[in-house]
Tab-separated table of C-alpha atoms in Angstrom:
chain	number	residue	atom	x	y	z
A	4	MET	CA	-97.063	-56.853	-110.559
A	5	ALA	CA	-93.321	-57.051	-111.221
A	6	SER	CA	-91.663	-53.767	-112.062
A	7	ALA	CA	-90.542	-53.368	-115.656
A	8	PHE	CA	-87.584	-52.038	-117.418
A	9	VAL	CA	-87.796	-52.999	-121.107
A	10	VAL	CA	-85.292	-53.358	-123.872
A	11	ARG	CA	-85.342	-53.281	-127.684
A	12	ARG	CA	-84.909	-55.934	-130.359
A	13	ILE	CA	-88.249	-57.615	-130.175
A	14	GLY	CA	-88.435	-60.865	-132.174
A	15	LEU	CA	-90.483	-63.248	-130.059
A	16	VAL	CA	-94.152	-63.914	-130.313
A	17	PHE	CA	-95.244	-62.781	-126.864
A	18	ARG	CA	-97.798	-64.599	-124.763
A	19	GLU	CA	-99.504	-62.518	-122.071
A	20	ILE	CA	-98.797	-63.749	-118.618
A	21	HIS	CA	-100.880	-62.323	-115.830
A	22	PHE	CA	-99.286	-62.121	-112.453
A	23	ARG	CA	-99.544	-60.203	-109.191
A	24	ALA	CA	-96.811	-60.024	-106.517
A	25	GLU	CA	-98.532	-58.840	-103.380
A	26	HIS	CA	-97.528	-57.505	-99.994
A	27	LEU	CA	-94.243	-55.993	-101.357
A	28	LYS	CA	-93.668	-52.858	-99.321
A	29	ILE	CA	-89.867	-52.219	-99.477
A	30	GLY	CA	-87.418	-51.666	-102.290
A	31	ASP	CA	-84.542	-54.097	-101.686
A	32	GLN	CA	-83.179	-57.217	-103.361
A	33	ARG	CA	-85.727	-59.414	-101.583
A	34	ILE	CA	-88.492	-57.809	-103.741
A	35	HIS	CA	-86.490	-58.680	-106.926
A	36	VAL	CA	-86.028	-62.328	-105.832
A	37	GLY	CA	-89.637	-62.656	-104.864
A	38	ASP	CA	-90.858	-61.196	-108.237
A	39	ALA	CA	-88.568	-63.304	-110.337
A	40	VAL	CA	-89.209	-66.579	-108.511
A	41	ARG	CA	-92.904	-65.994	-108.657
A	42	ILE	CA	-92.910	-65.232	-112.417
A	43	THR	CA	-90.492	-68.099	-113.151
A	44	ILE	CA	-92.726	-70.632	-111.334
A	45	GLU	CA	-95.897	-69.318	-113.124
A	46	ILE	CA	-94.169	-69.472	-116.553
A	47	ALA	CA	-92.878	-72.988	-115.848
A	48	ASP	CA	-96.361	-74.078	-114.730
A	49	ARG	CA	-97.818	-72.918	-117.984
A	50	GLY	CA	-95.254	-74.844	-119.992
A	51	PHE	CA	-93.634	-71.982	-121.765
A	52	ARG	CA	-90.046	-72.040	-123.008
A	53	ILE	CA	-87.847	-69.186	-124.219
A	54	THR	CA	-85.895	-70.221	-127.306
A	55	LEU	CA	-82.817	-68.590	-128.898
A	56	GLY	CA	-82.486	-70.014	-132.476
A	57	GLU	CA	-81.716	-73.741	-132.202
A	58	GLY	CA	-80.827	-73.531	-128.559
A	59	VAL	CA	-82.890	-73.099	-125.387
A	60	LEU	CA	-82.020	-70.420	-122.853
A	61	PRO	CA	-83.096	-71.783	-119.471
A	62	LEU	CA	-85.277	-69.637	-117.313
A	63	GLY	CA	-83.056	-67.956	-114.754
A	64	VAL	CA	-83.587	-65.752	-111.723
A	65	ARG	CA	-81.608	-62.546	-111.442
A	66	ILE	CA	-80.808	-62.337	-107.740
A	67	GLY	CA	-78.947	-59.122	-107.198
A	68	LEU	CA	-76.227	-60.078	-109.724
A	69	ARG	CA	-73.256	-57.727	-109.685
A	70	GLU	CA	-72.477	-56.118	-113.062
A	71	HIS	CA	-69.553	-58.393	-113.927
A	72	VAL	CA	-71.797	-61.336	-113.569
A	73	VAL	CA	-74.417	-59.801	-115.823
A	74	LEU	CA	-71.788	-59.146	-118.357
A	75	ARG	CA	-70.700	-62.770	-118.302
A	76	VAL	CA	-74.336	-63.828	-118.791
A	77	LEU	CA	-74.688	-61.524	-121.763
A	78	ASP	CA	-71.427	-62.957	-123.251
A	79	HIS	CA	-73.038	-66.402	-122.969
A	80	ILE	CA	-76.240	-65.186	-124.681
A	81	GLY	CA	-74.102	-63.731	-127.438
A	82	ARG	CA	-72.516	-67.122	-128.200
A	83	VAL	CA	-75.827	-69.068	-128.324
A	84	GLY	CA	-78.132	-66.600	-129.886
A	85	HIS	CA	-79.533	-63.113	-128.976
A	86	ALA	CA	-81.887	-61.742	-126.397
A	87	ASP	CA	-85.157	-60.581	-127.847
A	88	ALA	CA	-86.409	-58.823	-124.722
A	89	ALA	CA	-85.903	-58.528	-121.052
A	90	ILE	CA	-87.738	-57.122	-117.916
A	91	VAL	CA	-85.388	-55.983	-115.127
A	92	THR	CA	-87.028	-56.438	-111.708
A	93	GLU	CA	-86.276	-53.165	-110.075
A	94	PRO	CA	-89.084	-51.605	-107.972
A	95	THR	CA	-91.080	-48.996	-109.807
A	96	GLU	CA	-94.216	-48.859	-107.517
A	97	LEU	CA	-96.480	-50.391	-110.236
A	98	GLN	CA	-95.236	-47.975	-112.929
A	99	ILE	CA	-93.589	-48.833	-116.155
A	100	CYS	CA	-90.117	-47.359	-116.444
A	101	VAL	CA	-88.978	-46.743	-120.003
A	102	ALA	CA	-85.725	-44.638	-119.507
A	103	HIS	CA	-82.882	-44.070	-117.246
A	104	LYS	CA	-79.794	-41.964	-117.230
A	105	GLY	CA	-76.259	-43.073	-117.926
A	106	PHE	CA	-72.968	-41.652	-116.587
A	107	VAL	CA	-69.456	-40.745	-117.704
A	108	TRP	CA	-66.492	-40.404	-115.289
A	109	LEU	CA	-63.687	-38.189	-116.518
A	110	GLN	CA	-60.403	-36.907	-114.956
A	111	VAL	CA	-59.038	-33.461	-115.769
A	112	GLU	CA	-55.472	-32.491	-114.996
A	113	THR	CA	-54.041	-28.933	-114.963
A	114	THR	CA	-50.290	-28.596	-115.155
A	115	GLY	CA	-48.357	-25.798	-113.481
A	116	VAL	CA	-44.793	-25.097	-112.666
A	117	ALA	CA	-43.326	-26.081	-109.287
A	118	ALA	CA	-41.372	-23.317	-107.525
A	119	HIS	CA	-40.691	-22.141	-104.017
A	120	GLY	CA	-43.394	-19.813	-102.561
A	121	SER	CA	-40.790	-17.012	-102.436
A	122	ARG	CA	-40.263	-17.128	-106.190
A	123	PRO	CA	-43.699	-16.252	-107.708
A	124	GLU	CA	-42.039	-15.218	-110.984
A	125	LEU	CA	-41.034	-18.773	-111.531
A	126	GLY	CA	-44.156	-20.665	-110.406
A	127	VAL	CA	-47.479	-21.493	-112.156
A	128	ASP	CA	-50.232	-22.576	-109.723
A	129	ALA	CA	-51.901	-25.573	-111.105
A	130	ILE	CA	-54.593	-25.420	-108.462
A	131	ALA	CA	-55.532	-21.860	-109.290
A	132	LYS	CA	-55.726	-22.714	-112.944
A	133	MET	CA	-58.191	-25.593	-112.041
A	134	GLY	CA	-60.396	-22.947	-110.468
A	135	HIS	CA	-61.031	-21.474	-113.852
A	136	LEU	CA	-62.117	-24.850	-115.133
A	137	LEU	CA	-64.470	-25.424	-112.105
A	138	VAL	CA	-66.263	-22.204	-113.046
A	139	GLY	CA	-66.583	-23.468	-116.624
A	140	LEU	CA	-68.016	-26.898	-115.358
A	141	GLU	CA	-70.594	-25.153	-113.227
A	142	LYS	CA	-71.640	-23.081	-116.197
A	143	LEU	CA	-71.935	-26.195	-118.325
A	144	ASP	CA	-74.052	-27.857	-115.734
A	145	HIS	CA	-76.296	-24.837	-115.462
A	146	ASP	CA	-76.692	-24.713	-119.277
A	147	LEU	CA	-77.519	-28.395	-119.509
A	148	ARG	CA	-80.254	-28.200	-116.861
A	149	ALA	CA	-81.714	-24.995	-118.166
A	150	ASN	CA	-82.283	-26.663	-121.541
A	151	PRO	CA	-83.966	-30.012	-121.073
A	152	THR	CA	-84.357	-32.039	-124.227
A	153	HIS	CA	-85.787	-35.451	-123.001
A	154	LYS	CA	-89.482	-35.858	-122.340
A	155	LEU	CA	-89.003	-37.816	-119.098
A	156	LEU	CA	-85.374	-37.498	-118.066
A	157	LYS	CA	-85.188	-33.793	-118.802
A	158	SER	CA	-81.392	-33.117	-119.151
A	159	GLY	CA	-77.956	-34.354	-118.139
A	160	SER	CA	-75.889	-32.844	-115.389
A	161	LEU	CA	-72.372	-32.874	-114.036
A	162	HIS	CA	-70.462	-32.217	-110.820
A	163	ALA	CA	-66.880	-32.054	-109.656
A	164	SER	CA	-66.571	-35.091	-107.308
A	165	LEU	CA	-62.950	-35.206	-106.201
A	166	ILE	CA	-60.063	-32.842	-106.252
A	167	ARG	CA	-56.456	-33.130	-105.178
A	168	GLY	CA	-53.184	-31.258	-105.983
A	169	GLY	CA	-50.005	-29.708	-104.676
A	170	GLN	CA	-47.027	-31.179	-102.976
A	171	GLU	CA	-46.340	-28.995	-99.980
A	172	LEU	CA	-47.507	-25.712	-98.318
A	173	SER	CA	-44.470	-23.605	-99.285
A	174	SER	CA	-44.393	-24.311	-103.031
A	175	TYR	CA	-46.524	-23.669	-106.157
A	176	PRO	CA	-48.385	-26.825	-107.099
A	177	GLU	CA	-47.189	-28.421	-110.310
A	178	ARG	CA	-50.329	-30.445	-110.920
A	179	CYS	CA	-54.045	-30.619	-109.914
A	180	LEU	CA	-56.505	-33.365	-110.662
A	181	VAL	CA	-60.302	-33.249	-110.572
A	182	ASP	CA	-62.618	-36.223	-111.167
A	183	VAL	CA	-65.920	-35.211	-112.753
A	184	GLU	CA	-69.115	-37.252	-113.028
A	185	ARG	CA	-71.438	-36.431	-116.000
A	186	ARG	CA	-74.978	-37.813	-116.003
A	187	THR	CA	-76.222	-38.420	-119.446
A	188	ILE	CA	-79.507	-38.840	-121.286
A	189	PRO	CA	-80.195	-40.827	-124.438
A	190	GLY	CA	-78.185	-39.363	-127.306
A	191	GLU	CA	-75.319	-38.187	-125.202
A	192	THR	CA	-72.271	-40.332	-125.775
A	193	PRO	CA	-68.950	-40.535	-123.894
A	194	GLU	CA	-67.353	-38.862	-126.842
A	195	LEU	CA	-69.778	-36.032	-126.779
A	196	VAL	CA	-69.174	-35.548	-123.054
A	197	GLN	CA	-65.423	-35.429	-123.302
A	198	ALA	CA	-65.714	-32.935	-126.194
A	199	GLN	CA	-67.858	-30.568	-124.149
A	200	ILE	CA	-65.101	-30.433	-121.461
A	201	GLN	CA	-62.277	-30.264	-123.962
A	202	ALA	CA	-64.102	-27.150	-125.397
A	203	ILE	CA	-63.838	-25.425	-122.034
A	204	LEU	CA	-60.175	-26.269	-121.814
A	205	ASP	CA	-59.611	-24.881	-125.359
A	206	ARG	CA	-61.337	-21.631	-124.489
A	207	LEU	CA	-59.317	-21.195	-121.338
A	208	ALA	CA	-55.975	-21.934	-123.066
A	209	ALA	CA	-56.848	-19.398	-125.791
A	210	THR	CA	-57.078	-16.562	-123.273
A	211	ASP	CA	-54.290	-17.695	-120.970
A	212	PRO	CA	-50.935	-18.905	-122.429
A	213	THR	CA	-50.011	-20.436	-119.079
A	214	PHE	CA	-53.175	-22.623	-118.907
A	215	LYS	CA	-52.238	-26.214	-119.660
A	216	ALA	CA	-54.761	-29.041	-119.090
A	217	SER	CA	-55.917	-32.341	-120.446
A	218	VAL	CA	-59.018	-34.489	-120.035
A	219	LYS	CA	-59.581	-38.227	-120.377
A	220	THR	CA	-62.569	-40.570	-119.893
A	221	THR	CA	-61.943	-43.183	-117.202
A	222	PHE	CA	-65.332	-45.013	-117.209
A	223	ALA	CA	-68.819	-44.821	-118.819
A	224	ARG	CA	-72.113	-46.512	-118.835
A	225	GLU	CA	-74.809	-45.657	-121.411
A	226	SER	CA	-78.258	-44.226	-120.768
A	227	PHE	CA	-81.319	-46.121	-121.910
A	228	GLY	CA	-84.661	-45.373	-123.398
A	229	ILE	CA	-87.360	-47.284	-125.293
A	230	ALA	CA	-90.312	-45.980	-127.356
A	231	GLU	CA	-93.825	-46.595	-126.178
A	232	ASP	CA	-94.709	-48.204	-129.544
A	233	GLU	CA	-92.319	-51.071	-129.051
A	234	PRO	CA	-94.100	-54.515	-128.676
A	235	ILE	CA	-92.631	-55.289	-125.257
A	236	PHE	CA	-93.960	-51.915	-123.856
A	237	GLN	CA	-97.327	-52.596	-125.445
A	238	LEU	CA	-97.558	-56.030	-123.915
A	239	VAL	CA	-96.528	-54.917	-120.448
A	240	ASN	CA	-98.838	-51.896	-120.525
A	241	ARG	CA	-101.763	-53.988	-121.691
A	242	THR	CA	-101.184	-56.719	-119.162
A	243	ALA	CA	-100.678	-54.295	-116.239
A	244	SER	CA	-103.751	-52.408	-117.252
A	245	GLY	CA	-105.858	-55.465	-116.973
A	246	ILE	CA	-104.532	-56.343	-113.606
A	247	LEU	CA	-104.693	-52.799	-112.110
A	248	GLY	CA	-107.913	-51.749	-113.729
A	249	GLN	CA	-106.248	-48.669	-115.221
A	250	ALA	CA	-103.213	-47.885	-117.289
A	251	PRO	CA	-100.015	-47.625	-115.197
A	252	ASN	CA	-97.963	-44.427	-115.238
A	253	VAL	CA	-94.931	-44.232	-117.577
A	254	ILE	CA	-91.863	-43.065	-115.758
A	255	SER	CA	-88.089	-42.741	-115.911
A	256	VAL	CA	-85.411	-42.908	-113.231
A	257	PRO	CA	-82.378	-40.568	-112.864
A	258	PHE	CA	-79.947	-43.270	-111.945
A	259	TRP	CA	-78.228	-45.958	-114.043
A	260	MET	CA	-79.268	-49.521	-114.219
A	261	ASP	CA	-78.044	-52.675	-116.077
A	262	THR	CA	-80.884	-52.292	-118.571
A	263	ALA	CA	-78.514	-50.456	-120.899
A	264	ILE	CA	-76.164	-53.418	-120.908
A	265	LEU	CA	-79.085	-55.753	-121.640
A	266	SER	CA	-80.153	-53.422	-124.439
A	267	ALA	CA	-76.755	-53.619	-126.119
A	268	ALA	CA	-76.540	-57.400	-125.907
């Protein structure tokens, strides 16, 4: 059975297609290609077409496409119609995956005052100031994971990925940069994530007049989730149950996939 990520906006009248991909033991791109080719051939043999309004979207095979190619495909779909549903062929070990996490990348900069190491009365250590923020980030990560709100994905998380600062050993560093990755669950937007870190900066600035810092979002990808009462889920679950002889497990994965891009198309 092909693995299934499913998206919203169901408008098609679905026909049940029974298929089984056998002898797939490893989780690399060859499995995706094998699944997609097999399903495409079977659909073609049965004479089905997928239509978008007045146009016809040719059946295609997603062979490990990089994200920028996926975006170009979605842009084409947007010009000729809309996508009613999609199944992304990522390995799920015969389980139905209905949710995955997103992520937000942010950069925080603390600003100090450069001065010679012999003149502490003039310098403000930007790296030391960043240390206070790192403590706050660790607490935020702990609070998030201690209070899970999603049935499958549990909670978001964050970590400090990269840090750099200073200009030489004998002077106070005038700036320090830290790059942060925040993993998100459905309902957590890039705006919310940045606001959470800004709140930490505001608290630190309120207690230390020499604390100066800023945060910006540099990149983001949305999380994804679909309800189990959606028609596409019901179809996949019913078909898989008939093939397997029992209902497949419903799961989520903690990483990001391009399902979220397809869902927004």
